[in-house]
Amino acid sequence: MAIIAPSVLSGDFAHLADEARRMESAQADWLHLDVMDGHFVANLTFGAPVIAALRPYTGLFFDVHLMISQPERYLDDFIQAGADMLTMHIEAAKQETLSETLQKIHAAGKLAALSVKPGTAIESVYPWLDQLNMVLIMTVEPGFGGQAFMTDMLWKISSLRKEINRRGRDVIIQVDGGISVKTIAAAAGAGADCFVAGSAVFGAQDPAAAILSLRENAAI
Ligand code: DX5
Ligand code: ZN
């Protein structure tokens, strides 16, 4: 069953609580929260205080995508803010202590994920795969919504799915960037099971219909 995670990056930042509740009633599975620091990516969004402020307004699962340098420094803040899943970029995380960092996330009762940018090999997350609940494969350069899906990322999804199956593990494969009714089937076909969608959901007249249609197109 596909997990649909609308990205609030394409929502109205002046009314985040209303946007979260709108997604909840539109049958979103998760809410994807894009944290950007203007350093790891060339854009700035919001941090832990905004997520903490939003937390009381929705029961949606908070899928927090950390596009920040030195993510370890801020993990406690995001855990306390009410994140449910913490996704760090492999390009930003401190690899020497990454295993301990992942243990720390699990010890706090949260799910842990690593993400790869389009230019990063998928094998770079394999040393930690057994400690992960999810791997996020970026299908655009991180930083902005509304970009075109990179079809040349599809092989990464299928290689990762093969490796997860080979290990007999249960790891979610999330894709993020350019997901729409036109691209979701290809990503699902390659083995992705969690789909972030910003403009495709928030830009739609009827978000519930948009989510349903994504779900139908992801069903393979
Ligand atoms: C981009 C963000 C995405 C973004 C996706 O860096 O990580 O989550 O919101 O937006 P769309 O779905 O419009 O490509
Ligand atoms: Zn994202």
Coordinates of C-alpha atoms and ligand atoms in Angstrom, one line a residue:
M1 CA 0.0 0.0 0.0
A2 CA 1.5 3.3 -1.1
I3 CA 2.2 6.0 1.5
I4 CA 1.4 9.5 0.2
A5 CA 3.2 12.3 1.9
P6 CA 2.2 15.8 0.8
S7 CA 5.0 18.3 1.3
V8 CA 3.9 21.4 3.0
L9 CA 6.7 23.3 1.2
S10 CA 4.0 24.0 -1.5
G11 CA 1.4 25.0 1.1
D12 CA 0.5 28.4 2.6
F13 CA 3.1 29.1 5.3
A14 CA 0.9 31.7 6.9
H15 CA -1.7 29.0 7.7
L16 CA 0.4 25.8 8.4
A17 CA -2.0 24.4 10.9
D18 CA -4.9 24.7 8.5
E19 CA -2.8 23.2 5.7
A20 CA -1.9 20.2 7.9
R21 CA -5.6 19.7 8.8
R22 CA -6.6 20.1 5.1
M23 CA -4.1 17.3 4.2
E24 CA -5.5 15.1 7.1
S25 CA -9.0 15.4 5.8
A26 CA -7.8 14.8 2.2
Q27 CA -6.6 11.3 3.5
A28 CA -2.8 12.0 3.4
D29 CA -0.8 9.3 5.1
W30 CA 2.0 11.5 6.3
L31 CA 2.9 15.2 6.3
H32 CA 6.3 15.8 4.8
L33 CA 8.2 18.8 6.4
D34 CA 11.1 20.2 4.4
V35 CA 13.7 21.8 6.7
M36 CA 16.3 23.8 4.8
D37 CA 19.2 25.8 6.2
G38 CA 20.4 27.9 3.3
H39 CA 23.7 26.1 3.5
F40 CA 23.2 22.4 2.6
V41 CA 20.7 23.7 0.1
A42 CA 20.2 27.1 -1.4
N43 CA 16.9 27.9 0.3
L44 CA 15.6 28.5 3.8
T45 CA 12.4 27.2 5.3
F46 CA 11.7 26.5 9.0
G47 CA 13.2 24.7 11.9
A48 CA 12.1 22.8 15.0
P49 CA 10.1 25.6 16.7
V50 CA 7.7 25.8 13.8
I51 CA 7.3 22.0 13.8
A52 CA 6.7 22.1 17.6
A53 CA 4.1 24.8 17.1
L54 CA 2.3 22.7 14.4
R55 CA 2.3 19.5 16.4
P56 CA -0.8 20.1 18.5
Y57 CA -3.0 20.8 15.4
T58 CA -2.8 17.4 13.6
G59 CA -2.4 13.7 14.3
L60 CA -0.6 13.2 11.0
F61 CA 2.7 11.4 11.0
F62 CA 5.5 14.0 10.8
D63 CA 8.0 13.0 8.2
V64 CA 10.9 15.5 8.7
H65 CA 13.3 15.9 5.8
L66 CA 16.4 17.6 7.1
M67 CA 18.2 19.4 4.3
I68 CA 20.7 20.8 6.7
S69 CA 24.4 20.6 7.4
Q70 CA 25.5 18.9 10.6
P71 CA 22.1 17.3 11.3
E72 CA 23.4 15.7 14.5
R73 CA 23.5 19.1 16.2
Y74 CA 19.8 19.6 15.9
L75 CA 18.3 16.1 16.3
D76 CA 17.2 16.5 19.9
D77 CA 15.3 19.7 18.9
F78 CA 13.4 17.9 16.2
I79 CA 12.7 14.8 18.4
Q80 CA 11.3 17.1 21.0
A81 CA 9.3 19.1 18.5
G82 CA 7.3 15.9 17.7
A83 CA 8.9 14.6 14.5
D84 CA 8.0 10.9 13.9
M85 CA 10.6 10.2 11.2
L86 CA 13.9 11.9 10.9
T87 CA 15.6 11.9 7.5
M88 CA 19.2 13.0 7.3
H89 CA 21.2 13.4 4.1
I90 CA 24.2 11.1 3.8
E91 CA 26.1 14.0 2.2
A92 CA 25.6 16.0 5.5
A93 CA 25.7 13.4 8.2
K94 CA 28.9 12.6 10.1
Q95 CA 29.7 9.1 8.9
E96 CA 32.2 8.2 11.7
T97 CA 29.4 8.3 14.3
L98 CA 26.4 7.7 12.1
S99 CA 25.6 4.3 13.6
E100 CA 25.4 5.9 17.1
T101 CA 23.3 8.7 15.7
L102 CA 20.8 6.3 14.2
Q103 CA 20.7 4.4 17.5
K104 CA 19.9 7.6 19.3
I105 CA 16.9 8.3 17.0
H106 CA 15.6 4.8 17.7
A107 CA 16.1 5.1 21.4
A108 CA 13.9 8.2 21.3
G109 CA 11.2 6.1 19.8
K110 CA 11.5 7.7 16.3
L111 CA 12.0 6.3 12.9
A112 CA 15.3 6.9 11.1
A113 CA 16.1 7.5 7.4
L114 CA 18.9 8.5 5.2
S115 CA 18.6 10.4 1.9
V116 CA 20.7 10.6 -1.3
K117 CA 20.9 13.6 -3.6
P118 CA 20.7 12.8 -7.4
G119 CA 24.5 12.9 -7.7
T120 CA 25.1 10.5 -4.8
A121 CA 25.5 6.7 -5.3
I122 CA 22.8 4.7 -3.6
E123 CA 25.4 2.3 -2.3
S124 CA 26.6 5.1 0.0
V125 CA 23.7 4.3 2.4
Y126 CA 24.3 0.5 2.4
P127 CA 26.6 0.3 5.4
W128 CA 23.7 1.6 7.6
L129 CA 20.8 -0.1 5.8
D130 CA 20.1 -2.5 8.6
Q131 CA 19.5 0.4 10.9
L132 CA 17.2 2.3 8.7
N133 CA 13.4 2.4 8.5
M134 CA 13.5 4.3 5.2
V135 CA 15.7 5.5 2.4
L136 CA 14.8 8.7 0.6
I137 CA 15.9 8.9 -3.0
M138 CA 15.8 12.5 -4.3
T139 CA 14.3 12.7 -7.8
V140 CA 15.2 16.4 -8.1
E141 CA 18.1 18.5 -6.7
P142 CA 16.9 19.3 -3.2
G143 CA 16.0 22.9 -2.4
F144 CA 12.8 23.8 -4.3
G145 CA 9.4 22.4 -5.1
G146 CA 7.9 22.3 -8.6
Q147 CA 10.9 20.8 -10.5
A148 CA 10.8 18.0 -13.1
F149 CA 11.1 14.4 -12.0
M150 CA 14.5 12.9 -13.0
T151 CA 13.8 9.6 -14.7
D152 CA 17.4 8.7 -14.5
M153 CA 16.9 8.1 -10.8
L154 CA 14.7 5.1 -11.4
W155 CA 17.6 2.6 -11.6
K156 CA 18.6 3.7 -8.1
I157 CA 15.2 2.8 -6.8
S158 CA 15.3 -0.7 -8.3
S159 CA 18.9 -1.3 -7.2
L160 CA 17.9 -0.4 -3.6
R161 CA 14.8 -2.5 -3.7
K162 CA 16.9 -5.5 -4.8
E163 CA 19.4 -4.9 -2.0
I164 CA 16.6 -4.6 0.6
N165 CA 15.0 -7.8 -0.7
R166 CA 18.4 -9.6 -0.7
R167 CA 18.8 -8.7 3.0
G168 CA 15.2 -9.7 3.7
R169 CA 14.6 -6.4 5.4
D170 CA 11.5 -4.1 5.6
V171 CA 12.8 -0.7 4.5
I172 CA 10.5 1.9 3.0
I173 CA 11.8 3.5 -0.2
Q174 CA 10.6 7.1 -0.4
V175 CA 10.9 9.3 -3.5
D176 CA 10.8 13.1 -3.4
G177 CA 10.7 15.6 -6.2
G178 CA 8.5 15.9 -9.3
I179 CA 6.0 13.2 -8.2
S180 CA 2.7 13.6 -10.1
V181 CA 0.1 11.3 -11.6
K182 CA 2.4 11.2 -14.7
T183 CA 5.5 10.1 -12.8
I184 CA 4.3 8.1 -9.8
A185 CA 3.7 4.8 -11.7
A186 CA 7.3 4.6 -12.9
A187 CA 8.6 5.2 -9.4
A188 CA 6.3 2.6 -7.9
G189 CA 7.1 0.2 -10.7
A190 CA 10.8 0.5 -9.8
G191 CA 10.1 -0.3 -6.2
A192 CA 9.3 2.9 -4.3
D193 CA 6.5 2.7 -1.8
C194 CA 6.4 6.2 -0.3
F195 CA 5.8 9.3 -2.4
V196 CA 6.3 12.9 -1.4
A197 CA 4.2 15.3 -3.5
G198 CA 4.3 19.1 -3.1
S199 CA 2.9 20.9 -6.1
A200 CA 0.9 17.9 -7.3
V201 CA -1.2 18.0 -4.1
F202 CA -1.1 21.6 -2.9
G203 CA -1.4 23.0 -6.4
A204 CA -4.6 20.9 -7.0
Q205 CA -8.1 22.3 -6.8
D206 CA -9.1 19.3 -4.8
P207 CA -6.3 17.8 -2.8
A208 CA -8.4 14.7 -1.8
A209 CA -8.9 13.9 -5.5
A210 CA -5.2 14.5 -6.2
I211 CA -4.1 12.2 -3.4
L212 CA -6.6 9.5 -4.5
S213 CA -5.4 9.7 -8.0
L214 CA -1.7 9.5 -6.9
R215 CA -2.7 6.4 -4.9
E216 CA -4.4 4.8 -7.8
N217 CA -1.5 5.5 -10.2
A218 CA 0.9 4.0 -7.6
A219 CA -1.0 0.8 -7.3
I220 CA 0.8 -1.7 -9.5
Ligands
DX5_1 C1 12.6 19.6 -2.5 C2 11.8 19.0 -1.3 C3 10.5 18.4 -1.8 C4 9.6 19.3 -2.5 C5 8.9 18.5 -3.5 O1 13.9 19.9 -2.0 O2 12.5 18.1 -0.6 O3 9.9 17.7 -0.7 O4 8.6 19.9 -1.6 O5 8.0 19.3 -4.3 P1 7.4 18.8 -5.7 O6 6.5 17.7 -5.3 O7 6.6 20.0 -6.1 O8 8.5 18.5 -6.6
ZN2 ZN 11.5 16.8 0.9

